[in-house]
Amino acid sequence: MIPRSGPIDLAGFTLERLLAAGDDADVFLYRPEHAGDSVAVKVHRTPIADEAARVRFDDEAGRLIALSAHPSVVTIRRAGVARDGRPYLVMEYCSSPSLAETAAARRLGVAEVLQTAVRLSGALETAHRAGIVHGDIRPSHVLTTDYGWPALTGFEPSALGVGGTGVSVPWAAPEVLSGGGFDPRSDLYALAATAYTVLAGRSPFADPRAPHDLARMVTRVLTDPVPAVGRDDVPADLELVLRSALAKDPDRRPQTAGDFARELQRIEERLHLPVTHVDLTSPAAPNASDPDAADAEPTLLARRTAHDDATLLASRTPTGPGITPAPAPAPAPAPAPAPDDATLLASRGGPGAGGPPRAADDGTRLSRRAAADPAAAPVEAPTAGSRAPASPGGPADAARPAGRTARDPGSSSGPVSYGIRREKPAPVRRTAPAPAEPPIERTAPRGPARAARRKVLVPVIAVAATIAVIAAAAAGIAVLVGL
């Protein structure tokens, strides 16, 4: 693996080795000269063109740095521009394998996949609330921190203009392959396709009985129903949830990543598993003075990224065992919290760093402007430079390079270890609220008639009592005289 552009000088760090060389950037491992954690630095090859692009890069990188504080997003520590104009991102580094490598090495259990999908749903929901669409979710973009948490990478400032027309076909939504563009629901489709892949050992529309063919795969994505996962331990309701999220029509999918997470949590409850907590941040309040704020479209910061992101895993700021993330403040009074609060942080000691450079990502890329006609030419792109292959012998063959064949993630080998904790803590049991005390019954006020009767009865009772006392005294005197 040879870098296509050289490393940069990073103050306080020494270049260790090359981690990955991709289409648009190279990733290098740097170790600190003194105390601290090693970092992975992604260096883009194309310099920033002008000052306007530099300002846009700084703004979008700042938004990504804020988003990466989420525990299931790879942390971007800082961003900058080298002396020669090449932009770079300083990111956390971990030696643990990506989700694609883990799924290739061993079969993941249903509990692991549910836990990972719920946590990634929280990361996506947080990004979407911030107006950020990822655009290229796939197993190799799900990394694992040294504390066992899945971490989503592949977010990219759009100011860099890297691969703005590339998508990963096996996990891309039908509307994306048809040239309809990205929105949060296409991210949700890709997340469901990723969960399907690690359960089945193949992408949803890969045909294990036939050689990989990009054109046929696109046709199946656009027309075929979602095949069964093919595992006896996968419950039927999980299959239904995945099929719903992989619907051809975006309106028939769960409309938010939060909705998808809640459906997965209900499956955890039915399987008597600890309910995984969804980490969310409060959405930013819109600017009331901006008339266009309410109608603003989500920003596609996550343009197409190079395969080098598949090797970035990092020394995240320790969350540690027993440390529960602070809940986000509720914008309005809400009902009692769902049982998802029961899950605690599962952490595991990180494996040692080192080893050979990771293999390049196997995701096949296709032009986002690809035609959508499944019967005629489902993958023929109208522009030169597309990564989707045209039909053999077509006039566009000489104008653009042949597309790479989509490889099944389960066909490659990788490290076996995966940091998601298997022993789940018992859910927190909440006691029922104490029954409310019965209301105190108060007597009605006395009326005027009752008060008048009371005035008459009191003197009568007093006179009667006096007479009784006198009679008793007289009787006593008579008895004494008789004696």
Short mmCIF file of C-alpha atoms in Angstrom, two decimals:
data_model
loop_
_atom_site.label_atom_id
_atom_site.label_comp_id
_atom_site.label_asym_id
_atom_site.label_seq_id
_atom_site.Cartn_x
_atom_site.Cartn_y
_atom_site.Cartn_z
CA MET A 1 0.00 0.00 0.00
CA ILE A 2 1.63 3.20 -1.20
CA PRO A 3 0.36 6.67 -0.32
CA ARG A 4 -0.51 8.89 -3.25
CA SER A 5 0.48 11.99 -1.32
CA GLY A 6 2.88 12.50 1.51
CA PRO A 7 2.16 13.01 5.21
CA ILE A 8 2.04 16.38 6.90
CA ASP A 9 3.99 17.88 9.76
CA LEU A 10 1.83 17.62 12.88
CA ALA A 11 3.11 19.58 15.85
CA GLY A 12 3.71 17.39 18.89
CA PHE A 13 3.39 14.13 16.95
CA THR A 14 5.74 11.80 15.08
CA LEU A 15 4.74 9.87 11.98
CA GLU A 16 4.42 6.18 12.80
CA ARG A 17 3.16 4.47 9.63
CA LEU A 18 0.63 4.52 6.83
CA LEU A 19 -2.74 3.06 7.76
CA ALA A 20 -4.58 3.23 4.45
CA ALA A 21 -4.42 4.75 1.00
CA GLY A 22 -7.75 5.59 -0.58
CA ASP A 23 -9.07 7.28 -3.69
CA ASP A 24 -9.23 10.77 -2.21
CA ALA A 25 -6.99 10.75 0.87
CA ASP A 26 -4.39 8.85 2.83
CA VAL A 27 -4.53 8.00 6.51
CA PHE A 28 -1.42 8.00 8.67
CA LEU A 29 -0.84 6.93 12.26
CA TYR A 30 0.94 9.49 14.41
CA ARG A 31 2.19 8.87 17.93
CA PRO A 32 2.63 11.68 20.48
CA GLU A 33 6.14 12.86 21.21
CA HIS A 34 5.34 12.95 24.90
CA ALA A 35 2.32 11.70 26.86
CA GLY A 36 -0.96 11.18 25.08
CA ASP A 37 -2.83 8.96 22.66
CA SER A 38 -1.91 8.11 19.11
CA VAL A 39 -4.09 9.67 16.42
CA ALA A 40 -5.07 8.84 12.86
CA VAL A 41 -4.68 11.76 10.48
CA LYS A 42 -6.59 11.78 7.23
CA VAL A 43 -4.82 13.94 4.65
CA HIS A 44 -6.71 14.86 1.48
CA ARG A 45 -4.76 15.15 -1.72
CA THR A 46 -6.61 18.02 -3.36
CA PRO A 47 -5.72 21.43 -1.91
CA ILE A 48 -8.52 23.80 -0.99
CA ALA A 49 -9.13 26.02 -3.98
CA ASP A 50 -9.91 29.45 -2.55
CA GLU A 51 -10.69 31.42 0.58
CA ALA A 52 -14.44 30.81 0.28
CA ALA A 53 -13.87 27.06 0.28
CA ARG A 54 -11.55 27.45 3.26
CA VAL A 55 -14.22 29.28 5.25
CA ARG A 56 -16.78 26.65 4.34
CA PHE A 57 -14.39 23.86 5.33
CA ASP A 58 -13.75 25.47 8.72
CA ASP A 59 -17.48 25.86 9.37
CA GLU A 60 -18.42 22.31 8.38
CA ALA A 61 -15.44 20.79 10.19
CA GLY A 62 -16.54 22.62 13.32
CA ARG A 63 -20.00 21.06 13.04
CA LEU A 64 -18.48 17.60 12.57
CA ILE A 65 -16.22 18.06 15.60
CA ALA A 66 -19.27 18.95 17.69
CA LEU A 67 -21.18 15.92 16.36
CA SER A 68 -18.25 13.58 17.04
CA ALA A 69 -18.68 14.13 20.77
CA HIS A 70 -21.41 11.48 20.47
CA PRO A 71 -20.16 8.18 21.96
CA SER A 72 -21.05 6.28 18.77
CA VAL A 73 -19.32 8.65 16.34
CA VAL A 74 -15.58 8.55 15.67
CA THR A 75 -14.10 11.58 17.40
CA ILE A 76 -12.59 14.28 15.22
CA ARG A 77 -10.16 16.11 17.47
CA ARG A 78 -9.33 18.95 15.15
CA ALA A 79 -9.16 19.95 11.51
CA GLY A 80 -6.76 22.14 9.62
CA VAL A 81 -5.05 22.98 6.35
CA ALA A 82 -1.39 22.12 5.73
CA ARG A 83 1.11 24.59 4.34
CA ASP A 84 0.59 23.25 0.84
CA GLY A 85 -3.18 23.77 1.08
CA ARG A 86 -4.19 20.16 1.71
CA PRO A 87 -6.92 19.84 4.36
CA TYR A 88 -6.62 17.21 7.07
CA LEU A 89 -8.64 15.76 9.95
CA VAL A 90 -7.04 14.58 13.19
CA MET A 91 -9.13 11.65 14.41
CA GLU A 92 -9.08 9.12 17.20
CA TYR A 93 -7.37 5.79 16.57
CA CYS A 94 -8.14 2.27 17.77
CA SER A 95 -6.67 -1.04 16.79
CA SER A 96 -9.96 -2.93 17.00
CA PRO A 97 -11.46 -4.27 13.78
CA SER A 98 -14.28 -2.61 11.91
CA LEU A 99 -17.74 -4.15 11.82
CA ALA A 100 -17.03 -5.44 8.30
CA GLU A 101 -13.91 -7.26 9.48
CA THR A 102 -15.69 -8.65 12.53
CA ALA A 103 -18.63 -9.96 10.49
CA ALA A 104 -16.18 -11.59 8.06
CA ALA A 105 -14.35 -13.34 10.90
CA ARG A 106 -17.29 -14.68 12.90
CA ARG A 107 -21.06 -14.74 13.07
CA LEU A 108 -22.47 -12.01 15.27
CA GLY A 109 -25.30 -12.84 17.65
CA VAL A 110 -28.70 -11.21 17.48
CA ALA A 111 -28.13 -9.42 20.79
CA GLU A 112 -24.87 -7.89 19.52
CA VAL A 113 -26.44 -6.69 16.29
CA LEU A 114 -29.42 -5.18 18.11
CA GLN A 115 -27.17 -3.36 20.57
CA THR A 116 -24.95 -2.02 17.79
CA ALA A 117 -27.89 -0.93 15.62
CA VAL A 118 -29.61 0.90 18.48
CA ARG A 119 -26.44 2.80 19.37
CA LEU A 120 -25.80 3.73 15.75
CA SER A 121 -29.41 4.85 15.45
CA GLY A 122 -28.75 7.29 18.28
CA ALA A 123 -25.72 8.62 16.41
CA LEU A 124 -27.72 9.03 13.21
CA GLU A 125 -30.63 10.71 14.98
CA THR A 126 -28.22 13.16 16.58
CA ALA A 127 -26.63 13.92 13.20
CA HIS A 128 -29.99 14.39 11.51
CA ARG A 129 -31.17 16.74 14.26
CA ALA A 130 -28.05 18.79 13.55
CA GLY A 131 -28.95 18.89 9.85
CA ILE A 132 -26.18 16.45 8.82
CA VAL A 133 -26.80 13.50 6.48
CA HIS A 134 -24.11 10.83 6.33
CA GLY A 135 -24.74 9.48 2.83
CA ASP A 136 -22.50 6.39 2.88
CA ILE A 137 -23.24 4.08 5.83
CA ARG A 138 -21.82 0.58 5.42
CA PRO A 139 -20.17 -2.05 7.63
CA SER A 140 -16.64 -0.78 7.02
CA HIS A 141 -17.72 2.67 8.25
CA VAL A 142 -18.71 1.22 11.62
CA LEU A 143 -15.60 1.09 13.75
CA THR A 144 -15.07 -0.23 17.28
CA THR A 145 -13.43 1.78 20.04
CA ASP A 146 -11.13 0.26 22.62
CA TYR A 147 -14.04 0.45 25.05
CA GLY A 148 -16.22 -1.78 22.88
CA TRP A 149 -18.52 0.89 21.47
CA PRO A 150 -19.45 0.98 17.79
CA ALA A 151 -18.39 4.29 16.27
CA LEU A 152 -19.64 5.67 12.96
CA THR A 153 -17.08 7.23 10.65
CA GLY A 154 -17.20 8.50 7.06
CA PHE A 155 -18.53 11.98 7.79
CA GLU A 156 -16.77 14.43 5.50
CA PRO A 157 -16.97 18.20 4.96
CA SER A 158 -18.61 18.76 1.59
CA ALA A 159 -16.32 21.73 1.00
CA LEU A 160 -13.61 19.21 0.12
CA GLY A 161 -15.66 18.00 -2.86
CA VAL A 162 -14.33 14.45 -2.46
CA GLY A 163 -16.15 11.88 -4.54
CA GLY A 164 -19.39 13.82 -4.50
CA THR A 165 -20.96 11.37 -6.98
CA GLY A 166 -19.94 8.06 -5.37
CA VAL A 167 -22.09 5.67 -3.36
CA SER A 168 -21.66 2.15 -2.05
CA VAL A 169 -24.11 0.14 -4.14
CA PRO A 170 -24.74 -2.88 -1.84
CA TRP A 171 -26.05 -0.61 0.94
CA ALA A 172 -27.41 2.38 -0.99
CA ALA A 173 -31.13 3.12 -1.00
CA PRO A 174 -33.11 2.68 -4.25
CA GLU A 175 -33.84 6.41 -4.51
CA VAL A 176 -30.10 7.12 -4.27
CA LEU A 177 -29.30 4.66 -7.06
CA SER A 178 -32.08 6.28 -9.10
CA GLY A 179 -30.49 9.70 -8.75
CA GLY A 180 -33.02 11.02 -6.23
CA GLY A 181 -30.48 12.25 -3.72
CA PHE A 182 -29.99 11.72 -0.01
CA ASP A 183 -32.12 12.41 3.03
CA PRO A 184 -32.32 10.95 6.57
CA ARG A 185 -34.49 8.07 5.32
CA SER A 186 -31.78 6.96 2.88
CA ASP A 187 -29.35 6.93 5.82
CA LEU A 188 -31.83 4.75 7.70
CA TYR A 189 -32.03 2.34 4.74
CA ALA A 190 -28.22 2.05 4.71
CA LEU A 191 -28.14 1.38 8.45
CA ALA A 192 -30.74 -1.38 8.10
CA ALA A 193 -28.78 -2.83 5.16
CA THR A 194 -25.67 -2.81 7.34
CA ALA A 195 -27.48 -4.67 10.14
CA TYR A 196 -28.82 -7.16 7.58
CA THR A 197 -25.29 -7.70 6.23
CA VAL A 198 -23.73 -8.61 9.56
CA LEU A 199 -26.62 -10.96 10.34
CA ALA A 200 -26.74 -12.73 6.97
CA GLY A 201 -23.05 -12.54 6.04
CA ARG A 202 -23.97 -10.83 2.77
CA SER A 203 -25.50 -7.56 1.66
CA PRO A 204 -29.31 -7.64 1.22
CA PHE A 205 -29.33 -8.11 -2.55
CA ALA A 206 -26.08 -9.99 -3.10
CA ASP A 207 -26.59 -13.31 -4.89
CA PRO A 208 -24.23 -15.92 -3.42
CA ARG A 209 -25.07 -18.33 -6.24
CA ALA A 210 -23.84 -16.07 -9.03
CA PRO A 211 -20.72 -13.97 -9.66
CA HIS A 212 -20.96 -10.42 -8.44
CA ASP A 213 -22.31 -8.15 -11.14
CA LEU A 214 -22.93 -4.49 -10.39
CA ALA A 215 -25.67 -4.00 -12.98
CA ARG A 216 -27.64 -7.01 -11.78
CA MET A 217 -27.24 -5.96 -8.15
CA VAL A 218 -28.66 -2.50 -8.88
CA THR A 219 -31.58 -4.13 -10.68
CA ARG A 220 -32.29 -6.34 -7.67
CA VAL A 221 -32.09 -3.35 -5.30
CA LEU A 222 -34.63 -1.47 -7.42
CA THR A 223 -37.06 -4.33 -8.09
CA ASP A 224 -36.65 -7.43 -5.91
CA PRO A 225 -38.22 -7.97 -2.48
CA VAL A 226 -35.89 -8.24 0.48
CA PRO A 227 -34.78 -11.88 0.86
CA ALA A 228 -34.89 -13.64 4.21
CA VAL A 229 -31.79 -13.42 6.40
CA GLY A 230 -31.61 -17.20 6.51
CA ARG A 231 -30.79 -17.72 10.19
CA ASP A 232 -32.91 -19.74 12.60
CA ASP A 233 -31.93 -17.56 15.58
CA VAL A 234 -33.17 -14.33 13.96
CA PRO A 235 -36.72 -13.69 15.25
CA ALA A 236 -39.51 -13.02 12.79
CA ASP A 237 -40.25 -9.55 14.20
CA LEU A 238 -36.63 -8.50 13.57
CA GLU A 239 -36.97 -9.66 9.96
CA LEU A 240 -40.13 -7.53 9.67
CA VAL A 241 -38.42 -4.45 11.09
CA LEU A 242 -35.50 -4.81 8.68
CA ARG A 243 -37.82 -5.30 5.71
CA SER A 244 -39.75 -2.21 6.71
CA ALA A 245 -36.56 -0.13 6.88
CA LEU A 246 -35.46 -1.57 3.50
CA ALA A 247 -38.71 -0.65 1.75
CA LYS A 248 -38.37 0.69 -1.80
CA ASP A 249 -40.64 3.63 -0.97
CA PRO A 250 -39.03 5.97 1.60
CA ASP A 251 -42.50 6.85 2.95
CA ARG A 252 -43.01 3.25 4.04
CA ARG A 253 -39.87 3.15 6.17
CA PRO A 254 -39.55 4.40 9.74
CA GLN A 255 -39.29 8.14 9.23
CA THR A 256 -36.52 8.78 11.76
CA ALA A 257 -33.59 6.88 13.18
CA GLY A 258 -35.19 7.33 16.59
CA ASP A 259 -38.29 5.45 15.40
CA PHE A 260 -36.08 2.66 14.10
CA ALA A 261 -34.24 2.48 17.44
CA ARG A 262 -37.52 2.18 19.37
CA GLU A 263 -38.65 -0.73 17.19
CA LEU A 264 -35.35 -2.51 17.88
CA GLN A 265 -35.70 -1.83 21.60
CA ARG A 266 -39.13 -3.49 21.61
CA ILE A 267 -37.51 -6.58 20.08
CA GLU A 268 -34.91 -6.54 22.86
CA GLU A 269 -37.74 -6.45 25.40
CA ARG A 270 -39.55 -9.39 23.77
CA LEU A 271 -36.29 -11.38 23.76
CA HIS A 272 -35.77 -10.50 27.46
CA LEU A 273 -32.53 -8.68 26.67
CA PRO A 274 -31.32 -5.52 28.38
CA VAL A 275 -32.77 -2.57 26.50
CA THR A 276 -29.95 -0.60 24.90
CA HIS A 277 -29.89 3.08 25.77
CA VAL A 278 -30.21 5.57 22.90
CA ASP A 279 -27.76 8.45 23.30
CA LEU A 280 -29.35 11.62 21.97
CA THR A 281 -28.66 15.31 22.19
CA SER A 282 -31.31 17.99 22.19
CA PRO A 283 -31.98 19.53 18.77
CA ALA A 284 -30.76 23.06 18.36
CA ALA A 285 -33.49 25.66 18.52
CA PRO A 286 -34.12 27.34 15.13
CA ASN A 287 -33.25 30.96 14.72
CA ALA A 288 -36.54 32.83 14.88
CA SER A 289 -35.07 35.79 13.01
CA ASP A 290 -34.15 33.62 10.04
CA PRO A 291 -37.25 33.09 7.86
CA ASP A 292 -35.56 30.27 5.98
CA ALA A 293 -34.47 28.34 9.08
CA ALA A 294 -37.61 26.22 9.28
CA ASP A 295 -37.38 25.16 5.63
CA ALA A 296 -33.63 24.55 5.54
CA GLU A 297 -32.54 21.28 3.94
CA PRO A 298 -30.17 18.94 5.81
CA THR A 299 -26.53 19.50 4.90
CA LEU A 300 -24.79 16.55 3.25
CA LEU A 301 -21.51 16.90 5.12
CA ALA A 302 -20.83 13.24 4.56
CA ARG A 303 -19.88 13.24 0.94
CA ARG A 304 -18.36 10.06 -0.42
CA THR A 305 -15.23 9.14 1.57
CA ALA A 306 -12.30 6.95 0.68
CA HIS A 307 -11.81 3.41 1.93
CA ASP A 308 -9.17 4.62 4.36
CA ASP A 309 -11.90 5.39 6.90
CA ALA A 310 -12.29 1.65 7.41
CA THR A 311 -9.04 1.63 9.39
CA LEU A 312 -9.70 4.54 11.74
CA LEU A 313 -10.34 3.44 15.31
CA ALA A 314 -9.29 5.46 18.21
CA SER A 315 -8.42 6.37 21.75
CA ARG A 316 -11.74 7.95 22.58
CA THR A 317 -12.07 9.97 25.74
CA PRO A 318 -12.81 7.22 28.29
CA THR A 319 -16.39 6.80 29.19
CA GLY A 320 -15.50 3.78 31.31
CA PRO A 321 -17.56 1.18 33.11
CA GLY A 322 -20.34 2.48 35.27
CA ILE A 323 -20.38 5.95 33.77
CA THR A 324 -23.83 6.62 32.40
CA PRO A 325 -24.18 9.45 29.86
CA ALA A 326 -26.14 12.40 31.17
CA PRO A 327 -29.68 12.44 29.77
CA ALA A 328 -30.59 15.24 27.43
CA PRO A 329 -33.03 17.82 28.82
CA ALA A 330 -36.55 17.26 27.55
CA PRO A 331 -37.99 20.16 25.50
CA ALA A 332 -41.45 19.64 27.00
CA PRO A 333 -43.09 17.56 29.75
CA ALA A 334 -43.14 13.95 28.65
CA PRO A 335 -44.50 10.66 29.96
CA ALA A 336 -42.45 8.33 32.11
CA PRO A 337 -39.18 7.17 30.47
CA ALA A 338 -39.15 3.99 28.45
CA PRO A 339 -37.26 0.90 29.69
CA ASP A 340 -34.28 1.83 27.49
CA ASP A 341 -32.69 3.51 30.52
CA ALA A 342 -31.96 0.05 31.88
CA THR A 343 -28.84 -0.59 29.81
CA LEU A 344 -25.48 0.43 31.21
CA LEU A 345 -22.24 1.10 29.39
CA ALA A 346 -20.55 -2.11 28.27
CA SER A 347 -16.81 -1.62 28.20
CA ARG A 348 -13.87 -3.83 27.61
CA GLY A 349 -10.18 -3.25 27.72
CA GLY A 350 -8.82 -2.30 24.32
CA PRO A 351 -6.63 -4.64 22.38
CA GLY A 352 -3.14 -3.64 21.60
CA ALA A 353 -2.38 -1.43 18.64
CA GLY A 354 -0.32 -2.59 15.76
CA GLY A 355 -0.53 -5.09 12.96
CA PRO A 356 -0.38 -4.67 9.21
CA PRO A 357 -2.27 -1.94 7.40
CA ARG A 358 -5.96 -2.65 6.88
CA ALA A 359 -7.27 -3.69 3.50
CA ALA A 360 -9.12 -1.13 1.43
CA ASP A 361 -12.88 -0.95 1.77
CA ASP A 362 -14.76 -3.35 -0.47
CA GLY A 363 -17.80 -1.12 -0.99
CA THR A 364 -18.60 -0.66 -4.66
CA ARG A 365 -19.27 2.92 -5.73
CA LEU A 366 -21.75 4.11 -8.29
CA SER A 367 -22.66 7.54 -9.58
CA ARG A 368 -25.45 9.18 -7.55
CA ARG A 369 -26.83 10.34 -10.88
CA ALA A 370 -27.13 6.76 -12.21
CA ALA A 371 -30.17 6.02 -14.36
CA ALA A 372 -33.05 4.17 -12.69
CA ASP A 373 -34.39 2.07 -15.59
CA PRO A 374 -34.05 -1.53 -14.34
CA ALA A 375 -35.16 -3.05 -17.63
CA ALA A 376 -32.88 -1.16 -19.98
CA ALA A 377 -29.68 0.18 -18.41
CA PRO A 378 -30.06 0.37 -14.62
CA VAL A 379 -26.52 1.45 -13.90
CA GLU A 380 -25.57 3.50 -16.91
CA ALA A 381 -24.50 6.97 -15.77
CA PRO A 382 -25.01 10.00 -18.00
CA THR A 383 -21.70 11.59 -17.04
CA ALA A 384 -18.12 10.58 -17.69
CA GLY A 385 -16.07 9.42 -14.76
CA SER A 386 -18.82 7.34 -13.20
CA ARG A 387 -17.73 4.27 -11.31
CA ALA A 388 -20.71 2.21 -12.50
CA PRO A 389 -19.96 -0.02 -15.49
CA ALA A 390 -22.04 0.48 -18.61
CA SER A 391 -23.41 -2.44 -20.56
CA PRO A 392 -20.69 -4.35 -22.45
CA GLY A 393 -19.85 -2.78 -25.74
CA GLY A 394 -21.73 0.41 -25.01
CA PRO A 395 -20.48 3.75 -26.32
CA ALA A 396 -19.61 4.98 -22.83
CA ASP A 397 -17.11 2.18 -22.16
CA ALA A 398 -14.19 4.15 -23.50
CA ALA A 399 -15.24 7.33 -21.72
CA ARG A 400 -15.25 6.09 -18.13
CA PRO A 401 -13.35 3.43 -16.16
CA ALA A 402 -14.91 0.11 -15.33
CA GLY A 403 -16.63 -0.08 -11.97
CA ARG A 404 -15.30 -2.29 -9.20
CA THR A 405 -17.16 -5.49 -8.47
CA ALA A 406 -19.06 -5.50 -5.19
CA ARG A 407 -17.59 -8.11 -2.88
CA ASP A 408 -19.56 -9.72 -0.08
CA PRO A 409 -18.23 -8.67 3.35
CA GLY A 410 -18.54 -12.24 4.58
CA SER A 411 -16.07 -13.51 1.97
CA SER A 412 -13.02 -11.76 3.42
CA SER A 413 -11.17 -12.64 6.58
CA GLY A 414 -10.31 -10.38 9.46
CA PRO A 415 -9.60 -10.23 13.19
CA VAL A 416 -11.91 -12.19 15.41
CA SER A 417 -12.14 -9.87 18.40
CA TYR A 418 -15.06 -7.51 18.83
CA GLY A 419 -15.54 -5.30 21.83
CA ILE A 420 -19.27 -5.46 22.46
CA ARG A 421 -19.82 -6.92 25.89
CA ARG A 422 -21.79 -10.15 25.99
CA GLU A 423 -22.76 -10.10 29.66
CA LYS A 424 -25.58 -7.64 29.87
CA PRO A 425 -26.46 -5.94 33.16
CA ALA A 426 -29.92 -6.56 34.52
CA PRO A 427 -32.44 -3.85 33.71
CA VAL A 428 -33.21 -1.30 36.35
CA ARG A 429 -36.55 -2.13 37.96
CA ARG A 430 -38.65 0.85 38.81
CA THR A 431 -41.14 0.54 41.67
CA ALA A 432 -44.74 1.47 41.04
CA PRO A 433 -45.77 4.89 42.34
CA ALA A 434 -47.50 4.96 45.72
CA PRO A 435 -51.30 5.06 45.49
CA ALA A 436 -52.81 8.44 45.98
CA GLU A 437 -54.45 9.13 49.32
CA PRO A 438 -58.27 9.30 49.23
CA PRO A 439 -59.61 12.81 49.39
CA ILE A 440 -60.80 14.10 52.76
CA GLU A 441 -64.57 14.38 52.82
CA ARG A 442 -65.75 17.60 54.36
CA THR A 443 -69.25 18.04 55.86
CA ALA A 444 -71.53 20.63 54.46
CA PRO A 445 -71.91 23.81 56.55
CA ARG A 446 -74.84 23.85 58.96
CA GLY A 447 -77.88 25.80 57.83
CA PRO A 448 -79.79 28.46 59.80
CA ALA A 449 -82.52 26.00 60.91
CA ARG A 450 -79.98 23.67 62.50
CA ALA A 451 -78.39 26.57 64.36
CA ALA A 452 -81.79 27.68 65.71
CA ARG A 453 -82.59 24.18 66.97
CA ARG A 454 -79.25 24.08 68.67
CA LYS A 455 -80.06 27.31 70.54
CA VAL A 456 -83.31 25.77 71.87
CA LEU A 457 -81.95 22.35 72.78
CA VAL A 458 -78.96 23.52 74.78
CA PRO A 459 -80.99 25.36 77.49
CA VAL A 460 -83.54 22.51 77.67
CA ILE A 461 -80.79 19.95 78.23
CA ALA A 462 -79.22 22.16 80.89
CA VAL A 463 -82.55 22.59 82.80
CA ALA A 464 -83.22 18.84 82.64
CA ALA A 465 -79.77 18.10 83.97
CA THR A 466 -80.30 20.54 86.85
CA ILE A 467 -83.65 19.00 87.78
CA ALA A 468 -82.11 15.54 87.74
CA VAL A 469 -79.33 16.68 90.09
CA ILE A 470 -81.85 18.28 92.52
CA ALA A 471 -84.03 15.14 92.50
CA ALA A 472 -81.02 12.97 93.23
CA ALA A 473 -79.99 15.25 96.12
CA ALA A 474 -83.54 15.21 97.58
CA ALA A 475 -83.66 11.45 97.44
CA GLY A 476 -80.38 11.25 99.22
CA ILE A 477 -81.60 13.58 102.02
CA ALA A 478 -84.80 11.51 102.45
CA VAL A 479 -82.80 8.35 102.87
CA LEU A 480 -80.63 9.98 105.55
CA VAL A 481 -83.65 11.33 107.49
CA GLY A 482 -85.27 7.89 107.47
CA LEU A 483 -82.19 6.39 109.03
#
